Amino acid sequence: NVQETTTKDVVAPFNYSITNLTNPVNLGNQATFSFEIIGLEANADYTYSISDNSNSISGSGNWDGNGTVVISKNISSLNDGSILVAITSTDENGNLGPNSSASIQKDTTNPVISNVSIVSNNTNNTLATIGDEITLTFTSSETINTTIVEIAGKAATVSNSGNSWTATYTVQSTDTEGAVAYEISSISDLVGNNITDISATSSVTIDRTVPIISGISIVSNNTTNTLATIGDEITLTFTSSETINTPNVKIAGKAATVSNSGNSWTATYTVQSTDTEGATTYEISGISDLAGNNITDISATGSVTIDRTVPVISGISIVSDNNNNALAKAGDEITFTFTSSETINTPNVKIAGKA
């Protein structure tokens, strides 16, 4: 008699599992999503499904015991959110194993940057000079990794509170003057979705050049414009190299009235009875451009002299060339002499009612 021996297998496979999943899934890798199935028995069949809450991608195969089982699928048709990957296996004797699964997250939405704004802490927030802080703010549509920000071509200090971001940079003496450029780069969310760098020229202008005052001139409206007496107006004029804030001007130590037409400036002062006589001093102070660049006060003695003292006539004498110089007949010359206390204009003199 011939006897045949068979082995009965009623044990379902159970050691298989999912590993090496693409995780997280983003816009860049959803078309090449993959995972491995390990622990299968030789000659076992397997099925798999990849699903969101409402859609599924499935498949099956057989493992002959050689190599690695790698499943690669384009899952762009699945919705963002939680993705469930599930497998089952049936051994060669038909025993069906349990379900094995793994969950991952899919996010294919790129972050959006909005509300980009840039200002300076200068009194005029569209201008910045050395030492001023320029601040760039923006909002991200979702949680993102810390970005790289450059302001005026230099690395800025970046911080955030949730999705509100701030980048600051302090202007240096070597920074290029002009409109400030900025760049926001390496913009990516936590699953790796990223967008193109954002760069632009802003509304903030770097100005680190101090103003220059030139063409200073001082005159009086006196007939002799280098002299001034009570009631005369002394005028100081000068030119600034750029737009400046209204400076303070003193003439003869007193506040002058200051006006301008563009970069041409005029300061006027009317001489008072209490003003000190002598060469007129002037001072231009508080000289700064709109960005706050400033220079040392300018002071000097001008070419106008204040003279409010009336001349004194003394030593008056009148004589005739007659033998008796106290008498004069027709043809005799009468001479009138006197002394002035200072230089005076030629006066009009009449002798005997005649010039």
mmCIF file of C-alpha atoms in Angstrom:
data_model
loop_
_atom_site.group_PDB
_atom_site.id
_atom_site.type_symbol
_atom_site.label_atom_id
_atom_site.label_comp_id
_atom_site.label_asym_id
_atom_site.label_seq_id
_atom_site.Cartn_x
_atom_site.Cartn_y
_atom_site.Cartn_z
ATOM 1 C CA ASN A 1 0.000 0.000 0.000
ATOM 2 C CA VAL A 2 1.182 3.505 -0.874
ATOM 3 C CA GLN A 3 0.479 6.181 1.708
ATOM 4 C CA GLU A 4 0.550 9.902 0.991
ATOM 5 C CA THR A 5 1.313 12.460 3.695
ATOM 6 C CA THR A 6 0.002 15.989 3.539
ATOM 7 C CA THR A 7 0.521 18.994 5.779
ATOM 8 C CA LYS A 8 -2.490 20.953 6.802
ATOM 9 C CA ASP A 9 -1.944 24.755 7.086
ATOM 10 C CA VAL A 10 -4.691 26.660 8.768
ATOM 11 C CA VAL A 11 -2.533 29.435 10.215
ATOM 12 C CA ALA A 12 -3.212 32.801 8.598
ATOM 13 C CA PRO A 13 -0.218 35.015 7.748
ATOM 14 C CA PHE A 14 0.225 37.860 10.254
ATOM 15 C CA ASN A 15 3.785 39.173 10.205
ATOM 16 C CA TYR A 16 3.402 41.539 7.262
ATOM 17 C CA SER A 17 3.313 45.315 7.628
ATOM 18 C CA ILE A 18 3.744 48.612 5.820
ATOM 19 C CA THR A 19 6.973 50.599 5.958
ATOM 20 C CA ASN A 20 8.928 53.379 4.220
ATOM 21 C CA LEU A 21 5.865 55.366 3.247
ATOM 22 C CA THR A 22 6.261 58.691 1.498
ATOM 23 C CA ASN A 23 5.342 60.979 4.375
ATOM 24 C CA PRO A 24 4.286 63.677 4.399
ATOM 25 C CA VAL A 25 2.746 63.857 0.954
ATOM 26 C CA ASN A 26 2.951 67.271 -0.731
ATOM 27 C CA LEU A 27 2.405 68.823 -4.138
ATOM 28 C CA GLY A 28 5.864 67.814 -5.268
ATOM 29 C CA ASN A 29 5.752 64.100 -4.376
ATOM 30 C CA GLN A 30 2.086 63.079 -4.632
ATOM 31 C CA ALA A 31 2.624 61.654 -8.128
ATOM 32 C CA THR A 32 5.369 59.319 -6.878
ATOM 33 C CA PHE A 33 3.877 58.192 -3.562
ATOM 34 C CA SER A 34 5.263 54.823 -2.508
ATOM 35 C CA PHE A 35 5.450 52.316 0.345
ATOM 36 C CA GLU A 36 6.912 48.876 1.029
ATOM 37 C CA ILE A 37 5.221 45.697 2.230
ATOM 38 C CA ILE A 38 7.433 43.558 4.421
ATOM 39 C CA GLY A 39 6.935 40.232 6.234
ATOM 40 C CA LEU A 40 4.976 38.492 3.479
ATOM 41 C CA GLU A 41 5.166 34.728 3.166
ATOM 42 C CA ALA A 42 6.640 33.342 -0.055
ATOM 43 C CA ASN A 43 4.038 32.867 -2.791
ATOM 44 C CA ALA A 44 1.523 34.919 -0.829
ATOM 45 C CA ASP A 45 -0.991 37.179 -2.493
ATOM 46 C CA TYR A 46 -1.535 40.719 -1.207
ATOM 47 C CA THR A 47 -4.031 43.500 -1.760
ATOM 48 C CA TYR A 48 -3.682 47.134 -0.884
ATOM 49 C CA SER A 49 -5.796 50.265 -0.797
ATOM 50 C CA ILE A 50 -4.871 53.937 -0.479
ATOM 51 C CA SER A 51 -7.857 56.058 0.460
ATOM 52 C CA ASP A 52 -9.097 59.387 1.723
ATOM 53 C CA ASN A 53 -12.541 59.795 3.213
ATOM 54 C CA SER A 54 -14.298 59.313 -0.115
ATOM 55 C CA ASN A 55 -11.858 58.034 -2.761
ATOM 56 C CA SER A 56 -9.642 54.995 -3.020
ATOM 57 C CA ILE A 57 -6.828 53.595 -5.134
ATOM 58 C CA SER A 58 -6.347 49.826 -4.840
ATOM 59 C CA GLY A 59 -4.338 46.981 -6.289
ATOM 60 C CA SER A 60 -3.008 43.493 -5.705
ATOM 61 C CA GLY A 61 -0.083 41.224 -6.405
ATOM 62 C CA ASN A 62 1.874 38.115 -5.489
ATOM 63 C CA TRP A 63 5.255 37.849 -3.846
ATOM 64 C CA ASP A 64 7.416 34.943 -4.932
ATOM 65 C CA GLY A 65 9.799 35.346 -2.043
ATOM 66 C CA ASN A 66 12.449 37.313 -3.919
ATOM 67 C CA GLY A 67 13.202 41.011 -3.702
ATOM 68 C CA THR A 68 11.156 43.750 -2.067
ATOM 69 C CA VAL A 69 7.521 44.622 -2.614
ATOM 70 C CA VAL A 70 7.383 48.349 -3.398
ATOM 71 C CA ILE A 71 4.102 49.958 -4.376
ATOM 72 C CA SER A 72 4.336 53.299 -6.208
ATOM 73 C CA LYS A 73 1.203 55.209 -7.122
ATOM 74 C CA ASN A 74 0.108 58.659 -8.241
ATOM 75 C CA ILE A 75 -2.328 59.730 -5.530
ATOM 76 C CA SER A 76 -3.043 63.232 -6.857
ATOM 77 C CA SER A 77 -6.705 62.229 -7.219
ATOM 78 C CA LEU A 78 -7.040 61.799 -3.456
ATOM 79 C CA ASN A 79 -8.118 64.695 -1.281
ATOM 80 C CA ASP A 80 -5.803 66.476 1.110
ATOM 81 C CA GLY A 81 -5.988 65.359 4.707
ATOM 82 C CA SER A 82 -5.596 61.967 6.346
ATOM 83 C CA ILE A 83 -4.673 59.137 3.931
ATOM 84 C CA LEU A 84 -5.124 55.525 5.041
ATOM 85 C CA VAL A 85 -2.905 52.829 3.517
ATOM 86 C CA ALA A 86 -4.199 49.268 4.203
ATOM 87 C CA ILE A 87 -2.974 45.823 3.146
ATOM 88 C CA THR A 88 -4.112 42.212 3.552
ATOM 89 C CA SER A 89 -2.354 39.009 2.539
ATOM 90 C CA THR A 90 -3.507 35.482 1.668
ATOM 91 C CA ASP A 91 -0.915 32.692 1.874
ATOM 92 C CA GLU A 92 -0.582 30.005 -0.758
ATOM 93 C CA ASN A 93 -2.945 27.765 1.172
ATOM 94 C CA GLY A 94 -5.714 30.357 1.089
ATOM 95 C CA ASN A 95 -5.435 31.576 4.655
ATOM 96 C CA LEU A 96 -6.445 35.235 4.826
ATOM 97 C CA GLY A 97 -4.444 37.415 7.153
ATOM 98 C CA PRO A 98 -5.590 40.450 9.117
ATOM 99 C CA ASN A 99 -5.720 44.008 7.876
ATOM 100 C CA SER A 100 -2.552 46.051 8.431
ATOM 101 C CA SER A 101 -2.642 49.790 7.970
ATOM 102 C CA ALA A 102 -0.793 53.059 8.355
ATOM 103 C CA SER A 103 -2.003 56.630 8.253
ATOM 104 C CA ILE A 104 -0.263 59.639 6.715
ATOM 105 C CA GLN A 105 -1.127 63.263 5.960
ATOM 106 C CA LYS A 106 -1.465 64.743 2.500
ATOM 107 C CA ASP A 107 -1.172 68.506 1.973
ATOM 108 C CA THR A 108 -0.743 69.844 -1.535
ATOM 109 C CA THR A 109 -1.704 73.457 -0.875
ATOM 110 C CA ASN A 110 1.096 75.974 -1.312
ATOM 111 C CA PRO A 111 1.442 78.669 1.344
ATOM 112 C CA VAL A 112 0.396 82.201 0.390
ATOM 113 C CA ILE A 113 2.238 85.325 1.557
ATOM 114 C CA SER A 114 0.093 88.450 1.901
ATOM 115 C CA ASN A 115 -0.066 91.847 3.586
ATOM 116 C CA VAL A 116 3.572 92.633 2.852
ATOM 117 C CA SER A 117 4.496 96.001 4.360
ATOM 118 C CA ILE A 118 7.777 97.815 4.977
ATOM 119 C CA VAL A 119 8.459 100.895 7.110
ATOM 120 C CA SER A 120 11.320 102.641 8.889
ATOM 121 C CA ASN A 121 11.344 103.806 12.503
ATOM 122 C CA ASN A 122 12.584 107.175 11.262
ATOM 123 C CA THR A 123 10.331 110.158 12.043
ATOM 124 C CA ASN A 124 9.495 109.929 8.342
ATOM 125 C CA ASN A 125 8.758 106.201 8.001
ATOM 126 C CA THR A 126 9.509 106.190 4.263
ATOM 127 C CA LEU A 127 13.110 107.315 4.901
ATOM 128 C CA ALA A 128 15.964 105.634 6.743
ATOM 129 C CA THR A 129 19.431 106.784 7.695
ATOM 130 C CA ILE A 130 22.318 105.140 9.553
ATOM 131 C CA GLY A 131 21.068 103.469 12.731
ATOM 132 C CA ASP A 132 17.415 103.448 11.698
ATOM 133 C CA GLU A 133 15.570 100.127 11.800
ATOM 134 C CA ILE A 134 13.657 98.976 8.731
ATOM 135 C CA THR A 135 10.835 96.520 9.442
ATOM 136 C CA LEU A 136 9.218 94.189 6.906
ATOM 137 C CA THR A 137 6.002 92.476 7.963
ATOM 138 C CA PHE A 138 3.912 89.854 6.175
ATOM 139 C CA THR A 139 1.319 87.162 6.811
ATOM 140 C CA SER A 140 1.430 83.496 5.805
ATOM 141 C CA SER A 141 -1.761 81.587 4.985
ATOM 142 C CA GLU A 142 -0.618 78.643 7.110
ATOM 143 C CA THR A 143 2.199 77.578 9.392
ATOM 144 C CA ILE A 144 5.464 77.810 7.499
ATOM 145 C CA ASN A 145 9.115 77.186 8.199
ATOM 146 C CA THR A 146 11.200 80.225 9.123
ATOM 147 C CA THR A 147 11.941 82.102 5.926
ATOM 148 C CA ILE A 148 15.105 83.873 4.859
ATOM 149 C CA VAL A 149 14.637 87.621 4.469
ATOM 150 C CA GLU A 150 17.015 90.181 3.017
ATOM 151 C CA ILE A 151 16.502 93.930 3.334
ATOM 152 C CA ALA A 152 18.779 96.232 1.326
ATOM 153 C CA GLY A 153 20.675 93.118 0.278
ATOM 154 C CA LYS A 154 21.571 92.173 3.866
ATOM 155 C CA ALA A 155 20.260 89.379 6.093
ATOM 156 C CA ALA A 156 17.410 90.521 8.317
ATOM 157 C CA THR A 157 16.425 89.182 11.732
ATOM 158 C CA VAL A 158 13.237 87.136 11.311
ATOM 159 C CA SER A 159 10.631 86.319 13.975
ATOM 160 C CA ASN A 160 6.974 85.374 14.082
ATOM 161 C CA SER A 161 3.879 85.142 16.188
ATOM 162 C CA GLY A 162 1.806 82.419 14.600
ATOM 163 C CA ASN A 163 1.388 83.302 10.956
ATOM 164 C CA SER A 164 2.377 86.950 11.437
ATOM 165 C CA TRP A 165 6.008 87.490 10.485
ATOM 166 C CA THR A 166 8.460 90.322 11.145
ATOM 167 C CA ALA A 167 11.917 90.922 9.667
ATOM 168 C CA THR A 168 14.118 93.791 10.865
ATOM 169 C CA TYR A 169 17.344 95.341 9.624
ATOM 170 C CA THR A 170 19.385 98.269 10.969
ATOM 171 C CA VAL A 171 20.848 100.580 8.328
ATOM 172 C CA GLN A 172 24.655 100.585 8.176
ATOM 173 C CA SER A 173 27.085 103.236 6.947
ATOM 174 C CA THR A 174 27.984 101.015 3.989
ATOM 175 C CA ASP A 175 24.439 100.478 2.715
ATOM 176 C CA THR A 176 23.605 101.702 -0.767
ATOM 177 C CA GLU A 177 21.435 104.772 -0.850
ATOM 178 C CA GLY A 178 18.115 104.754 -2.677
ATOM 179 C CA ALA A 179 14.921 102.701 -2.668
ATOM 180 C CA VAL A 180 15.233 99.650 -0.416
ATOM 181 C CA ALA A 181 14.876 96.232 -2.051
ATOM 182 C CA TYR A 182 13.685 93.206 -0.085
ATOM 183 C CA GLU A 183 13.504 89.464 -0.709
ATOM 184 C CA ILE A 184 11.609 86.718 1.106
ATOM 185 C CA SER A 185 13.008 83.298 0.209
ATOM 186 C CA SER A 186 12.816 79.628 1.277
ATOM 187 C CA ILE A 187 9.050 79.896 1.747
ATOM 188 C CA SER A 188 7.705 76.424 2.542
ATOM 189 C CA ASP A 189 5.037 74.887 4.754
ATOM 190 C CA LEU A 190 5.702 72.068 7.193
ATOM 191 C CA VAL A 191 5.145 69.341 4.576
ATOM 192 C CA GLY A 192 7.472 70.953 2.043
ATOM 193 C CA ASN A 193 5.076 72.786 -0.282
ATOM 194 C CA ASN A 194 7.007 75.842 -1.415
ATOM 195 C CA ILE A 195 6.564 78.939 -3.547
ATOM 196 C CA THR A 196 8.806 81.192 -5.581
ATOM 197 C CA ASP A 197 10.877 83.780 -3.712
ATOM 198 C CA ILE A 198 9.214 87.169 -3.318
ATOM 199 C CA SER A 199 11.322 90.223 -4.132
ATOM 200 C CA ALA A 200 10.462 93.848 -4.767
ATOM 201 C CA THR A 201 11.593 97.436 -4.366
ATOM 202 C CA SER A 202 9.914 99.064 -1.406
ATOM 203 C CA SER A 203 8.629 102.518 -0.493
ATOM 204 C CA VAL A 204 11.464 103.069 1.992
ATOM 205 C CA THR A 205 14.495 105.055 0.819
ATOM 206 C CA ILE A 206 17.912 104.938 2.469
ATOM 207 C CA ASP A 207 19.499 108.400 2.741
ATOM 208 C CA ARG A 208 22.743 108.578 4.678
ATOM 209 C CA THR A 209 24.190 111.717 3.044
ATOM 210 C CA VAL A 210 24.319 114.844 5.201
ATOM 211 C CA PRO A 211 23.037 118.079 3.647
ATOM 212 C CA ILE A 212 25.481 120.786 2.514
ATOM 213 C CA ILE A 213 24.888 124.510 2.985
ATOM 214 C CA SER A 214 26.501 126.764 0.382
ATOM 215 C CA GLY A 215 26.202 130.181 -1.234
ATOM 216 C CA ILE A 216 25.870 132.028 2.088
ATOM 217 C CA SER A 217 25.410 135.783 1.612
ATOM 218 C CA ILE A 218 24.353 138.595 3.931
ATOM 219 C CA VAL A 219 23.320 142.106 2.928
ATOM 220 C CA SER A 220 21.324 145.040 4.252
ATOM 221 C CA ASN A 221 18.645 147.008 2.422
ATOM 222 C CA ASN A 222 20.487 150.157 3.466
ATOM 223 C CA THR A 223 21.744 152.364 0.623
ATOM 224 C CA THR A 224 25.121 150.939 1.575
ATOM 225 C CA ASN A 225 24.313 147.240 1.777
ATOM 226 C CA THR A 226 27.227 146.521 4.102
ATOM 227 C CA LEU A 227 25.747 148.861 6.734
ATOM 228 C CA ALA A 228 22.510 148.724 8.695
ATOM 229 C CA THR A 229 20.846 151.074 11.111
ATOM 230 C CA ILE A 230 17.627 150.987 13.083
ATOM 231 C CA GLY A 231 14.749 149.853 10.856
ATOM 232 C CA ASP A 232 16.983 148.424 8.129
ATOM 233 C CA GLU A 233 16.387 144.813 7.107
ATOM 234 C CA ILE A 234 19.330 142.423 7.057
ATOM 235 C CA THR A 235 18.885 139.430 4.739
ATOM 236 C CA LEU A 236 20.854 136.175 4.930
ATOM 237 C CA THR A 237 20.537 133.816 1.953
ATOM 238 C CA PHE A 238 21.919 130.323 1.450
ATOM 239 C CA THR A 239 21.353 127.143 -0.561
ATOM 240 C CA SER A 240 20.912 123.565 0.685
ATOM 241 C CA SER A 241 22.147 120.600 -1.357
ATOM 242 C CA GLU A 242 18.851 118.776 -0.801
ATOM 243 C CA THR A 243 15.464 119.225 0.817
ATOM 244 C CA ILE A 244 15.950 120.048 4.497
ATOM 245 C CA ASN A 245 13.785 120.795 7.488
ATOM 246 C CA THR A 246 13.357 124.502 8.252
ATOM 247 C CA PRO A 247 16.496 125.531 10.168
ATOM 248 C CA ASN A 248 16.771 128.075 12.953
ATOM 249 C CA VAL A 249 18.555 131.288 11.959
ATOM 250 C CA LYS A 250 19.815 134.090 14.184
ATOM 251 C CA ILE A 251 21.059 137.436 12.891
ATOM 252 C CA ALA A 252 22.769 139.771 15.371
ATOM 253 C CA GLY A 253 21.884 137.219 18.033
ATOM 254 C CA LYS A 254 18.154 137.521 17.384
ATOM 255 C CA ALA A 255 15.733 135.071 15.777
ATOM 256 C CA ALA A 256 15.253 135.750 12.077
ATOM 257 C CA THR A 257 12.221 135.022 9.908
ATOM 258 C CA VAL A 258 13.037 132.016 7.705
ATOM 259 C CA SER A 259 11.439 131.082 4.377
ATOM 260 C CA ASN A 260 12.383 129.053 1.331
ATOM 261 C CA SER A 261 11.664 128.322 -2.288
ATOM 262 C CA GLY A 262 12.830 124.772 -2.848
ATOM 263 C CA ASN A 263 16.427 124.570 -1.688
ATOM 264 C CA SER A 264 16.941 128.354 -1.747
ATOM 265 C CA TRP A 265 16.606 129.822 1.749
ATOM 266 C CA THR A 266 16.115 133.376 3.035
ATOM 267 C CA ALA A 267 16.305 134.691 6.606
ATOM 268 C CA THR A 268 15.481 138.322 7.434
ATOM 269 C CA TYR A 269 15.897 140.497 10.517
ATOM 270 C CA THR A 270 15.021 144.159 11.145
ATOM 271 C CA VAL A 271 17.575 146.078 13.180
ATOM 272 C CA GLN A 272 16.303 147.249 16.566
ATOM 273 C CA SER A 273 17.415 150.153 18.741
ATOM 274 C CA THR A 274 18.825 147.708 21.273
ATOM 275 C CA ASP A 275 21.030 145.759 18.861
ATOM 276 C CA THR A 276 24.744 145.774 19.484
ATOM 277 C CA GLU A 277 26.706 147.871 17.059
ATOM 278 C CA GLY A 278 29.462 146.352 14.972
ATOM 279 C CA ALA A 279 29.916 143.481 12.563
ATOM 280 C CA THR A 280 26.750 141.389 12.392
ATOM 281 C CA THR A 281 26.988 137.748 13.453
ATOM 282 C CA TYR A 282 24.727 135.022 12.119
ATOM 283 C CA GLU A 283 24.019 131.416 13.040
ATOM 284 C CA ILE A 284 22.226 128.655 11.115
ATOM 285 C CA SER A 285 21.299 125.751 13.400
ATOM 286 C CA GLY A 286 19.111 122.649 13.377
ATOM 287 C CA ILE A 287 20.269 121.762 9.858
ATOM 288 C CA SER A 288 18.915 118.323 8.945
ATOM 289 C CA ASP A 289 17.461 116.612 5.893
ATOM 290 C CA LEU A 290 14.152 114.755 5.905
ATOM 291 C CA ALA A 291 15.862 111.519 6.930
ATOM 292 C CA GLY A 292 17.457 113.210 9.944
ATOM 293 C CA ASN A 293 21.014 113.476 8.624
ATOM 294 C CA ASN A 294 22.376 116.615 10.281
ATOM 295 C CA ILE A 295 25.418 118.823 10.310
ATOM 296 C CA THR A 296 27.104 121.121 12.810
ATOM 297 C CA ASP A 297 25.627 124.577 13.252
ATOM 298 C CA ILE A 298 27.110 127.258 11.003
ATOM 299 C CA SER A 299 28.063 130.555 12.620
ATOM 300 C CA ALA A 300 30.172 133.448 11.415
ATOM 301 C CA THR A 301 30.577 137.210 11.389
ATOM 302 C CA GLY A 302 29.018 138.710 8.290
ATOM 303 C CA SER A 303 30.025 141.664 6.121
ATOM 304 C CA VAL A 304 27.167 143.851 7.385
ATOM 305 C CA THR A 305 27.913 146.310 10.184
ATOM 306 C CA ILE A 306 25.198 147.646 12.465
ATOM 307 C CA ASP A 307 25.591 151.391 13.117
ATOM 308 C CA ARG A 308 22.802 153.032 15.048
ATOM 309 C CA THR A 309 24.831 155.978 16.439
ATOM 310 C CA VAL A 310 24.080 159.375 14.875
ATOM 311 C CA PRO A 311 27.120 161.366 13.764
ATOM 312 C CA VAL A 312 28.220 164.370 15.832
ATOM 313 C CA ILE A 313 29.399 167.607 14.201
ATOM 314 C CA SER A 314 31.911 169.629 16.174
ATOM 315 C CA GLY A 315 34.703 172.188 15.727
ATOM 316 C CA ILE A 316 32.548 174.453 13.580
ATOM 317 C CA SER A 317 34.461 177.468 12.285
ATOM 318 C CA ILE A 318 33.784 180.121 9.616
ATOM 319 C CA VAL A 319 36.314 182.669 8.313
ATOM 320 C CA SER A 320 36.872 184.950 5.347
ATOM 321 C CA ASP A 321 40.075 185.354 3.353
ATOM 322 C CA ASN A 322 39.664 189.133 3.793
ATOM 323 C CA ASN A 323 42.469 190.860 5.696
ATOM 324 C CA ASN A 324 39.934 191.005 8.427
ATOM 325 C CA ASN A 325 38.729 187.416 8.421
ATOM 326 C CA ALA A 326 35.604 188.398 10.248
ATOM 327 C CA LEU A 327 34.567 190.524 7.245
ATOM 328 C CA ALA A 328 33.920 189.703 3.624
ATOM 329 C CA LYS A 329 33.289 191.895 0.597
ATOM 330 C CA ALA A 330 32.334 190.923 -2.903
ATOM 331 C CA GLY A 331 34.914 188.468 -4.232
ATOM 332 C CA ASP A 332 36.152 187.337 -0.830
ATOM 333 C CA GLU A 333 35.952 183.615 -0.064
ATOM 334 C CA ILE A 334 34.231 182.482 3.076
ATOM 335 C CA THR A 335 35.340 179.099 4.447
ATOM 336 C CA PHE A 336 33.204 177.003 6.727
ATOM 337 C CA THR A 337 34.948 174.096 8.521
ATOM 338 C CA PHE A 338 33.711 171.401 10.897
ATOM 339 C CA THR A 339 34.553 167.900 12.076
ATOM 340 C CA SER A 340 32.320 164.778 12.000
ATOM 341 C CA SER A 341 32.583 162.101 14.662
ATOM 342 C CA GLU A 342 32.616 159.414 11.972
ATOM 343 C CA THR A 343 32.646 158.979 8.258
ATOM 344 C CA ILE A 344 29.564 160.649 6.827
ATOM 345 C CA ASN A 345 28.083 161.239 3.438
ATOM 346 C CA THR A 346 28.917 164.618 1.905
ATOM 347 C CA PRO A 347 26.473 167.041 3.515
ATOM 348 C CA ASN A 348 24.784 170.020 1.882
ATOM 349 C CA VAL A 349 26.172 173.340 3.164
ATOM 350 C CA LYS A 350 24.808 176.866 2.587
ATOM 351 C CA ILE A 351 26.696 180.040 3.428
ATOM 352 C CA ALA A 352 24.747 183.246 3.375
ATOM 353 C CA GLY A 353 21.794 181.206 2.128
ATOM 354 C CA LYS A 354 23.704 180.058 -0.935
ATOM 355 C CA ALA A 355 25.057 176.605 -1.742
#
